[in-house]
Coordinates of C-alpha atoms and ligand atoms in Angstrom, one line a residue:
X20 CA 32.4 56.4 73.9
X21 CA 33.2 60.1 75.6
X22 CA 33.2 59.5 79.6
X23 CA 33.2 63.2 81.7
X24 CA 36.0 64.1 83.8
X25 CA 35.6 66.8 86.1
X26 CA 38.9 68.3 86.2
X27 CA 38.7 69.1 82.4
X28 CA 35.2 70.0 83.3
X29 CA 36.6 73.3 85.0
X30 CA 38.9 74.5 83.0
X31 CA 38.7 78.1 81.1
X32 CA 41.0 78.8 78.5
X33 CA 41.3 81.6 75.8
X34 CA 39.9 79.3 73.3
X35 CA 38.0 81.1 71.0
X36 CA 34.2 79.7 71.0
X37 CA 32.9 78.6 67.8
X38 CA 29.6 79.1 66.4
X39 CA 28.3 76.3 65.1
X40 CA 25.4 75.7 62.2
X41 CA 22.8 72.5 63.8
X42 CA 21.8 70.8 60.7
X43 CA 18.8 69.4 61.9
X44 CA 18.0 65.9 60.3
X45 CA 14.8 64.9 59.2
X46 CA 13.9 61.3 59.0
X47 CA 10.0 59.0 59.3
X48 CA 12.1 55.8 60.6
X49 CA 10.5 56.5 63.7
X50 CA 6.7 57.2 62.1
X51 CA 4.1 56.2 64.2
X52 CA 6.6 55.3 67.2
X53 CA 6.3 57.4 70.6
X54 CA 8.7 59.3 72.8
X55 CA 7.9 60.6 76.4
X56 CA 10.4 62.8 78.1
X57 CA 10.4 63.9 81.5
X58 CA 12.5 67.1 82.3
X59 CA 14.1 67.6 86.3
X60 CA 15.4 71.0 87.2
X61 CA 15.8 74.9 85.9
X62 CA 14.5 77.0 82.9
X63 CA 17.6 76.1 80.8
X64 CA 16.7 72.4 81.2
X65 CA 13.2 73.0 80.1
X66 CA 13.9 74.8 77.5
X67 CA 16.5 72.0 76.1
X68 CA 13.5 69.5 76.5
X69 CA 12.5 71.9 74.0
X70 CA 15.2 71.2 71.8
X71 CA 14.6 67.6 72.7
X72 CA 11.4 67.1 71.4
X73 CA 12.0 68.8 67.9
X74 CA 15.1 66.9 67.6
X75 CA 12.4 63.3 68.2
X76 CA 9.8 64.7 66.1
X77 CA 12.0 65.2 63.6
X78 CA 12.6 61.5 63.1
X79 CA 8.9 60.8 63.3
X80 CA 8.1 60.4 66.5
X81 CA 5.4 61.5 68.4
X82 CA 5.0 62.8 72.0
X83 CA 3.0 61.0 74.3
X84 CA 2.4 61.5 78.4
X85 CA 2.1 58.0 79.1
X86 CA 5.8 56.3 79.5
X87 CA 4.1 53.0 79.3
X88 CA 2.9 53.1 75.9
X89 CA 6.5 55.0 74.7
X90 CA 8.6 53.8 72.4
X91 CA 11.4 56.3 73.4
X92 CA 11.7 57.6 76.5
X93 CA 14.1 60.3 77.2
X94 CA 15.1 62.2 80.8
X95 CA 16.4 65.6 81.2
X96 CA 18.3 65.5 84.4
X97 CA 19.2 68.2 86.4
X98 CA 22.5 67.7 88.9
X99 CA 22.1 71.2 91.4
X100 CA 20.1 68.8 94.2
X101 CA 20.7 65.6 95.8
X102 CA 16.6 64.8 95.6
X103 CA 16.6 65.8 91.8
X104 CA 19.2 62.9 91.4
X105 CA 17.2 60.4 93.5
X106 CA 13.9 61.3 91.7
X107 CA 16.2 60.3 88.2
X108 CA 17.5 57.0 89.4
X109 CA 14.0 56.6 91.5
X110 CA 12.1 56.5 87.9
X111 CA 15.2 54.5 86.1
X112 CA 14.4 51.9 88.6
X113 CA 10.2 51.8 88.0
X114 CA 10.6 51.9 84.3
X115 CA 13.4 49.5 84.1
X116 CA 10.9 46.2 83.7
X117 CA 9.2 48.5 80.6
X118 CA 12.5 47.4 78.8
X119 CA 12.7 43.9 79.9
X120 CA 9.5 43.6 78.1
X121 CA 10.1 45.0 75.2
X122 CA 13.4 45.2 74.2
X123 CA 13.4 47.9 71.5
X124 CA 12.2 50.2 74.4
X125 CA 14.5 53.3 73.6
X126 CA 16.4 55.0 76.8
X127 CA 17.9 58.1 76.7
X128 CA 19.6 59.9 80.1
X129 CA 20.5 63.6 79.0
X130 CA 21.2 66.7 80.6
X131 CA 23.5 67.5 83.8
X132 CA 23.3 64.3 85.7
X133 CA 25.7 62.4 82.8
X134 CA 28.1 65.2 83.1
X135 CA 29.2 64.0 86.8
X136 CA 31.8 61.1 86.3
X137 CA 29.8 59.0 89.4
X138 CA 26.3 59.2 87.5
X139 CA 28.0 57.7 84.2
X140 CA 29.9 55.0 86.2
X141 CA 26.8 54.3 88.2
X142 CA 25.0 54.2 84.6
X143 CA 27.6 51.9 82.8
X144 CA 27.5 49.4 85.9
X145 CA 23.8 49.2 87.4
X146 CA 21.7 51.0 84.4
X147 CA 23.2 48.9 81.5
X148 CA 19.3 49.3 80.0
X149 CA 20.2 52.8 79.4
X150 CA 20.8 53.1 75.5
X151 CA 21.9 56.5 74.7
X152 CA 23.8 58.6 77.6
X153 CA 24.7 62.5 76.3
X154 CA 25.6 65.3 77.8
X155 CA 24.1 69.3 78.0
X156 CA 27.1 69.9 75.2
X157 CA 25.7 67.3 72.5
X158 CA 21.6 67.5 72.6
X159 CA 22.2 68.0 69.2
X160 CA 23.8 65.0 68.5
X161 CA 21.0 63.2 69.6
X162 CA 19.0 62.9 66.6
X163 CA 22.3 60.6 65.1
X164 CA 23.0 58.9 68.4
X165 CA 19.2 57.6 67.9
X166 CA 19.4 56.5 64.4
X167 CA 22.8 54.7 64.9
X168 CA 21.0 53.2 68.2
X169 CA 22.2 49.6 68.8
X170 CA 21.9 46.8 71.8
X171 CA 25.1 48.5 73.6
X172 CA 25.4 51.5 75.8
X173 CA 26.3 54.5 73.9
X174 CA 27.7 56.7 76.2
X175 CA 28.4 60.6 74.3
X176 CA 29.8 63.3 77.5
X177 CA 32.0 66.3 76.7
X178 CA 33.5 67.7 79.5
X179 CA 34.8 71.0 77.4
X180 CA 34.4 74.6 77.5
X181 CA 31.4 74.7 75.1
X182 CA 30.6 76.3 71.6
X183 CA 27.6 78.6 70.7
X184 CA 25.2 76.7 68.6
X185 CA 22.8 78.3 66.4
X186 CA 20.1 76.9 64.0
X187 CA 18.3 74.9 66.6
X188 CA 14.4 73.8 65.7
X189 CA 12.7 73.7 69.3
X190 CA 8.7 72.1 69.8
X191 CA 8.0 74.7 72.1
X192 CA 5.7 74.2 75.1
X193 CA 3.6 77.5 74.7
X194 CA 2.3 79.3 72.0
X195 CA 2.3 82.7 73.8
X196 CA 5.2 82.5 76.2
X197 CA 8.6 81.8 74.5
X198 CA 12.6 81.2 75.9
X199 CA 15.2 82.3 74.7
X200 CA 18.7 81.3 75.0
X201 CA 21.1 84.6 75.4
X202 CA 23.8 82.7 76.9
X203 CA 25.5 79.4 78.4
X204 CA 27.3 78.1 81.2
X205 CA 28.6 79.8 84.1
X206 CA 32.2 81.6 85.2
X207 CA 31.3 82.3 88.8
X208 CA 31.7 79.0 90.3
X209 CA 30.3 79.5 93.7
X210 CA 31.4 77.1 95.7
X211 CA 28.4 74.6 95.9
X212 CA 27.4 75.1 92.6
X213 CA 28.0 72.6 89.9
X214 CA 26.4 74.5 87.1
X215 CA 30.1 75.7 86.0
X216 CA 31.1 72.0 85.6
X217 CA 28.5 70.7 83.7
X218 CA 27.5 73.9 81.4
X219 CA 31.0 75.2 80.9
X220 CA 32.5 78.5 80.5
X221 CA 30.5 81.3 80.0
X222 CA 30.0 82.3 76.4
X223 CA 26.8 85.0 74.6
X224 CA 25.0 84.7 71.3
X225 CA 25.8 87.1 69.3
X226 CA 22.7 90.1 69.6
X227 CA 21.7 89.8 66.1
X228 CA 21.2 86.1 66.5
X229 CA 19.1 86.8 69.7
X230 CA 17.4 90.1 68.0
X231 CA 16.5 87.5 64.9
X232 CA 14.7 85.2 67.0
X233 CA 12.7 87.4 69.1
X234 CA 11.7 88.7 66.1
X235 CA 10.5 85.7 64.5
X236 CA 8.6 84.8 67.6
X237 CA 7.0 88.0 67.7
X238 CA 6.1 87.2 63.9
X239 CA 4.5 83.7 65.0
X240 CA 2.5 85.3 67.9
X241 CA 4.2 84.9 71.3
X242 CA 3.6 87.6 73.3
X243 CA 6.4 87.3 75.5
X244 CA 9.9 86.0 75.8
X245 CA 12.0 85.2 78.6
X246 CA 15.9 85.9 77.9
X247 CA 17.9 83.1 79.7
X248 CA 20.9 82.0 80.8
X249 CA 22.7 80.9 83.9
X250 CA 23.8 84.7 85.0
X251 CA 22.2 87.1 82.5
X252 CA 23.8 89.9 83.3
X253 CA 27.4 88.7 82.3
X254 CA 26.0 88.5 78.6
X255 CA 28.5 89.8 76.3
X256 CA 31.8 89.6 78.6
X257 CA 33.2 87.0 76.5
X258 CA 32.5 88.6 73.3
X259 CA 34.7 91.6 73.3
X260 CA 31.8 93.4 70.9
X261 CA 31.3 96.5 73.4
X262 CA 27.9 95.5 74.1
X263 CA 26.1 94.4 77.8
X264 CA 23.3 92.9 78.6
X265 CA 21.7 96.4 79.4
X266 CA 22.3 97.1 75.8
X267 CA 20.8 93.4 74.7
X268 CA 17.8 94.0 76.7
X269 CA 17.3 97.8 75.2
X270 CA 17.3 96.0 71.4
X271 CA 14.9 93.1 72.3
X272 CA 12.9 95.6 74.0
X273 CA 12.8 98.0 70.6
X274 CA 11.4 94.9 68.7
X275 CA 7.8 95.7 70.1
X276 CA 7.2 92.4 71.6
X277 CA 4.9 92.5 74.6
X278 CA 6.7 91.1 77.3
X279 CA 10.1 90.3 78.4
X280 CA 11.7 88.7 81.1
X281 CA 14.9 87.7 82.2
X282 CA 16.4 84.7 84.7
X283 CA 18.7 84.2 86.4
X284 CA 20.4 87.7 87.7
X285 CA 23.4 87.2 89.8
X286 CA 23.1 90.4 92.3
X287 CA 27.0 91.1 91.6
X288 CA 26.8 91.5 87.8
X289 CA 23.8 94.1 88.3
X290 CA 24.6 97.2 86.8
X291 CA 23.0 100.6 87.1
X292 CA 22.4 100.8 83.5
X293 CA 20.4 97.7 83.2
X294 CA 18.1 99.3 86.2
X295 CA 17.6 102.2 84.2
X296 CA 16.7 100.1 81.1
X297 CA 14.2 97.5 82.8
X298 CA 12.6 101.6 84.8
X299 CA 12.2 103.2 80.9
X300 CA 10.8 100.2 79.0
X301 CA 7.1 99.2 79.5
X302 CA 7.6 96.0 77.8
X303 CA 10.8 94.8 79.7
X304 CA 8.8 93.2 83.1
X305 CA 9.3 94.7 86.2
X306 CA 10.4 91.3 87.7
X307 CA 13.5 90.5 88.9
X308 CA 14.7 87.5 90.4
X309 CA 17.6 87.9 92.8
X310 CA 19.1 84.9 94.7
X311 CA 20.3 86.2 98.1
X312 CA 21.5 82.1 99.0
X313 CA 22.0 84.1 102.8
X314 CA 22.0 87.2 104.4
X315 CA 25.4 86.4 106.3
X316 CA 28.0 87.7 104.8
X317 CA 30.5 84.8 106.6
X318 CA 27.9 82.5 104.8
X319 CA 28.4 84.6 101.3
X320 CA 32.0 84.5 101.4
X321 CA 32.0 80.7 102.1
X322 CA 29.9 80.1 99.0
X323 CA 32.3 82.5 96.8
X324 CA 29.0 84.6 96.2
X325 CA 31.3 87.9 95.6
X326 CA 28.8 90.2 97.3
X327 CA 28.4 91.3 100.7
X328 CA 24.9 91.3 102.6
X329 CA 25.6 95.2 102.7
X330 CA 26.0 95.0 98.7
X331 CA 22.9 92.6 98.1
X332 CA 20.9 95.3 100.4
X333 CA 22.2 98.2 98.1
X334 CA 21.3 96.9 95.3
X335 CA 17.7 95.8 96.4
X336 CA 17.1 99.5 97.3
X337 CA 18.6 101.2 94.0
X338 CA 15.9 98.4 92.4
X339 CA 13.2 99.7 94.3
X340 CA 13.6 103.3 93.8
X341 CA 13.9 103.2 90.5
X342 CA 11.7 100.5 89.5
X343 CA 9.3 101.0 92.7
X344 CA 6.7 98.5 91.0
X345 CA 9.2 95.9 91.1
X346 CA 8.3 92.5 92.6
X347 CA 11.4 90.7 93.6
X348 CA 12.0 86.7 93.9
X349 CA 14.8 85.3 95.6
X350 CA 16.8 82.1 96.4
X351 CA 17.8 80.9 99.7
X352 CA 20.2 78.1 101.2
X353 CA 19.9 77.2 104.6
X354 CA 22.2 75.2 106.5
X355 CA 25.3 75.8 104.3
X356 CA 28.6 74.2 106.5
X357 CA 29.2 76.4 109.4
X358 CA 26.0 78.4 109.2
X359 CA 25.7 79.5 113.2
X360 CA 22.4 80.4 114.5
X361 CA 23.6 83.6 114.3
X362 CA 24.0 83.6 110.4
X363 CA 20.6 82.3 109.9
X364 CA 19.2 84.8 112.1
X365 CA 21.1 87.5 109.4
X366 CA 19.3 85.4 106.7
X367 CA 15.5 85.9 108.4
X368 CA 16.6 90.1 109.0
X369 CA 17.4 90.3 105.2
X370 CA 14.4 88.7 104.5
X371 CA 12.4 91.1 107.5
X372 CA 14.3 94.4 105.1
X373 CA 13.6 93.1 101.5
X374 CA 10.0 91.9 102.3
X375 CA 10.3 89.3 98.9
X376 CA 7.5 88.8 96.9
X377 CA 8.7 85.1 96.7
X378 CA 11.4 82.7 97.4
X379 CA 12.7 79.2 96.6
X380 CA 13.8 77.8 99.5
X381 CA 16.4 74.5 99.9
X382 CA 18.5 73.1 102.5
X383 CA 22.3 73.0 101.3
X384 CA 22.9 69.8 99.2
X385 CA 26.3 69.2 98.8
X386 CA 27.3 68.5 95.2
X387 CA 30.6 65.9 93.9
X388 CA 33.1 68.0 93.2
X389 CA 32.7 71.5 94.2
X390 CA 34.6 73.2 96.9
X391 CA 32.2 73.3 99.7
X392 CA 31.6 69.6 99.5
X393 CA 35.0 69.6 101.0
X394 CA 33.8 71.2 104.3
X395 CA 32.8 69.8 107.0
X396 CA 29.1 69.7 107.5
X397 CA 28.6 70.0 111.5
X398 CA 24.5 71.2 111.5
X399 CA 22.4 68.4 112.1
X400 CA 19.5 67.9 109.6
X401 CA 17.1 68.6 112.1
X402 CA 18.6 72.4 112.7
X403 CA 18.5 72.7 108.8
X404 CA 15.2 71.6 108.7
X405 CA 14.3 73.6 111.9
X406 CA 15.5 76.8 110.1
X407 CA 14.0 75.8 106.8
X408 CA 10.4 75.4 108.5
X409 CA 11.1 79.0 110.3
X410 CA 12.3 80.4 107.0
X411 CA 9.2 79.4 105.0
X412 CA 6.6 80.4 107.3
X413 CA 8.2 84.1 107.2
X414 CA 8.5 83.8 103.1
X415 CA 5.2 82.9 102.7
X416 CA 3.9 85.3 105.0
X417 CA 5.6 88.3 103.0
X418 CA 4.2 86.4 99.6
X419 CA 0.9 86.6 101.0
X420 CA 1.0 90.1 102.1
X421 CA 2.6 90.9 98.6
X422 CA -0.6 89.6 97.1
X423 CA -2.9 91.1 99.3
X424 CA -1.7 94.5 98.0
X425 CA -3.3 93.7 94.8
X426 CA -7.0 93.2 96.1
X427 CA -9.3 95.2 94.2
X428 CA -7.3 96.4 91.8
X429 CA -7.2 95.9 88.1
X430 CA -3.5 94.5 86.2
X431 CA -2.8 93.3 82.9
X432 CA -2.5 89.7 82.4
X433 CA -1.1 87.3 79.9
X434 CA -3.3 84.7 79.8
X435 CA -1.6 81.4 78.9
X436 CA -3.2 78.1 80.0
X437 CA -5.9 76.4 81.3
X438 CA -6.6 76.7 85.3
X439 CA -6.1 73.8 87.4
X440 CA -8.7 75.8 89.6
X441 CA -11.8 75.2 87.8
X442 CA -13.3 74.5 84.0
X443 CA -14.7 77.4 83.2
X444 CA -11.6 79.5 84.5
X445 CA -8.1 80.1 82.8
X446 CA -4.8 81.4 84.3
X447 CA -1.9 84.0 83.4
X448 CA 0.6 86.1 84.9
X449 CA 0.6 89.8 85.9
X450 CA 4.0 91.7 84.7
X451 CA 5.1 91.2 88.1
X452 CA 5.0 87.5 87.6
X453 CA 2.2 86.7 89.8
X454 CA -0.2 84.0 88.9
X455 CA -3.8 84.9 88.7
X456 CA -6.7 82.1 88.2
X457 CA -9.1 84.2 86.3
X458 CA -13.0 84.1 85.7
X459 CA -14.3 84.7 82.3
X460 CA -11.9 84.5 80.4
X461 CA -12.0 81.3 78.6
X462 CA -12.0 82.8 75.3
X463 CA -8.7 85.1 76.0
X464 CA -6.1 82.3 75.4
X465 CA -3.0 84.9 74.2
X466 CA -3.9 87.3 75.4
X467 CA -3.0 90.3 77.7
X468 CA -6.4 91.3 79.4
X469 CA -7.3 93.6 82.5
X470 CA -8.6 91.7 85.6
X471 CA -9.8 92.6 88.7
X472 CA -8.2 91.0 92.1
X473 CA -10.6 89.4 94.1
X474 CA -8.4 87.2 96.0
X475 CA -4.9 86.7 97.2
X476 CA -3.5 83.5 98.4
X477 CA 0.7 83.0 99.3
X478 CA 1.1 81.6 95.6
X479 CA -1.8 83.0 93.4
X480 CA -4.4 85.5 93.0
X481 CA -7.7 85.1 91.8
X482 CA -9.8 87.4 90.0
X483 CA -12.1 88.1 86.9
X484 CA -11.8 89.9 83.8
X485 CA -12.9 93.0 83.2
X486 CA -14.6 94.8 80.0
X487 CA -14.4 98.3 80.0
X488 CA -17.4 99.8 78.1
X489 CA -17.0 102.9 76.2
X490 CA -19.6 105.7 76.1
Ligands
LIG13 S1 26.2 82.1 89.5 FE1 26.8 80.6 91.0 S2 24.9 79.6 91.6 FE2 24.5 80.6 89.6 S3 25.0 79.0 88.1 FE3 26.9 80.2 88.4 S4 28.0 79.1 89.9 FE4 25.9 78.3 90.0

């Protein structure tokens, strides 16, 4: 048994991080037994549910969508919002009789959740059901935790800094679309976030790792990859090797792949250099995503964001001159402690300037253990909610305007799924990361085709493909 503790949780040392070879076991006790996994929160966790599910096929499972019929069933949990932790405990509760019926029902609670010492209390005590309790620092022990499984609670979190672990299998969702881990954890610690407690310290795979799997992607057919880690742009601090991620993005890009993308930027580690990389490569996307959390820069300081709203503005323009086809996404908090009228008002001008193509909105959630869960919260939930309602309504106005721009005219899209919109149509995203539900396309799975806008909507476009015909 390893409980977390989230003192340990924050410390950064000088310890050297370790690469470290997965041996990935391969075992049929599990043939014709089922696992369904549900996944809460961000890219990173998604992309572990990734790791998940190779790690359960592995031992002979297979998935299924239906948790009744599961023989495992694993969640992913996510720890950055209060409702993401009541959705977890929410669904421990409604599948809790699935066990009482059959008692070799597997359960597994993984991810960020665990790492907090109250959500592995809470699960020893009320949630003795749970079987298997790990960490985001031990996915990929897993796979052994399963096979020595027994009647008692196994409860497996690390609170440490982290390694770098390489050799992972993933059952990836897509065919076409791939992520790919650059980096892990989080130095920043902004002062709601507890990202830097449950993912550690910050710390890079090496480039020729990263190069080496893009490259086999590329071999296998994706189209695109998606470089990811918690703050991108601080790849290759920690490693001392005299390369950025400017220079990371400029090597994925030479390996011809057809699209990539990056999340998340934070807007203080934005360099110059990695504008003028994502402006001369045609296959690096022109999408950023920026998170502004507010455009008071009382509120920034508060959440230990390290820029100014004078700074985030800067840096939005240098974006858009040099990259003037950029779309940009944002994230904003509203209601952060002590957020006057007056700072939310700076929030909705920022937002008037920078015209986003998108943003994720939230009202402040405070999180055990960080520093602004020590403040006192004077704003009523009604004002949050008040300015979250106003706050929406102008987002989605610019996102609709955004879109409309693209009426009529003809982009490049990857085409990656099914529509929800209709049988006969399909949908993919434009290189600015807009959705488009296409027409006549069915055929085009994997493809990057030209389609004309007919439509724009707040969240999608819609529009049909187009065959150019030579003479
Ligand atoms: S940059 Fe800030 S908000 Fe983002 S993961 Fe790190 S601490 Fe959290």
């Amino acid at each position: 048994m390893n409980y977390p503790n989230l003192k340990d949780a924050k410390i950064r040392s000088d310890k050297e991080v370790e690469t470290i070879m997965v041996s990935n076991i391969k075992s049929d006790v599990f043939k014709d037994k089922k696992f369904y996994i549900r996944t809460y929160g961000c890219q990173m966790n998604v992309h572990d549910s990734e790791e998940i599910k190779a790690i359960l096929t592995n031992l002979g499972f297979t998935e299924t969508s239906n948790y009744e019929e599961a023989d495992l069933i694993a969640i992913n949990t996510c720890a950055i919002r209060e409702n993401a932790h009541d959705k977890v405990f929410g669904f421990l509760g409604r599948i809790k009789h699935l066990k009482r019926e059959n008692p070799n029902l597997i359960v597994c609670v993984g991810g960020c959740m665990p790492e907090l010492e109250s959500v592995t209390n809470m699960l020893k005590e009320k949630y003795p059901f749970v079987n298997i309790v790990f960490g985001t620092h031990n996915i990929n022990d897993l796979g052994q935790m399963i096979l020595d499984y027994t009647d008692k609670q196994d409860i497996e979190v690390y609170s440490i800094e982290g390694d770098i672990y390489e050799n992972i299998e993933y059952n990836r969702d897509s065919k076409y679309t791939a992520w790919v881990n650059i980096m892990y954890g989080c130095d920043k610690f902004c002062t709601y976030c507890i990202v830097p407690f449950t993912r550690g310290k910050e710390r890079s795979r090496r480039m020729e790792d990263i190069i080496n799997e893009v490259k086999e992607l590329k071999n296998a057919g994706y189209k695109e990859v998606t470089l990811l880690g918690q703050n991108v742009n601080a790849y290759g601090k920690d490693l001392k090797l005299n390369y950025n991620f400017a220079n990371l993005l400029e090597n994925v890009a030479k390996t011809g792949i057809a699209r990539i993308r990056f999340v998340t930027s934070h807007p203080w580690d934005f360099t110059n250099e990695m504008i003028n990389t994502i402006a001369r490569y045609s296959n690096i996307m022109p999408h950023i995503h920026l998170p502004l959390q507010s455009g008071s820069s009382k509120i920034l300081r508060l959440m230990g964001r390290r820029y100014t709203k004078e700074e985030y503005l800067a840096l939005y323009h240098r974006i858009k001159t040099c990259i003037p086809r950029a779309s940009i996404t944002t994230d904003i908090i509203v209601g952060f402690p002590n957020e006057s009228d007056e700072d939310f008002r700076e929030t909705l001008r920022v937002v008037n300037e920078c015209q986003f193509d998108g943003a994720f909105t939230f009202i402040y959630s405070p999180r055990e253990g960080t520093p602004a869960a020590r403040i006192k919260d004077t704003i009523p939930l009604e004002v949050k909610e008040k300015r979250l309602q106003e706050l929406n309504e102008l987002v989605n106005d610019y996102s609709l305007k955004a879109n409309q721009k693209y009426l009529g005219k003809i982009v490049k899209v990857l085409v990656i799924d099914k529509s929800e919109k209709g049988e006969d149509k399909v949908c993919g995203y434009t290189e600015t990361m807009k959705l488009v539900n296409i027409e006549g396309a069915v055929e085009d799975m994997g493809k990057i085709i030209d389609v004309e806008i007919t439509d724009a909507k707040s969240f999608s476009l819609d529009g049909k493909k187009v065959v150019f015909v030579n003479n």
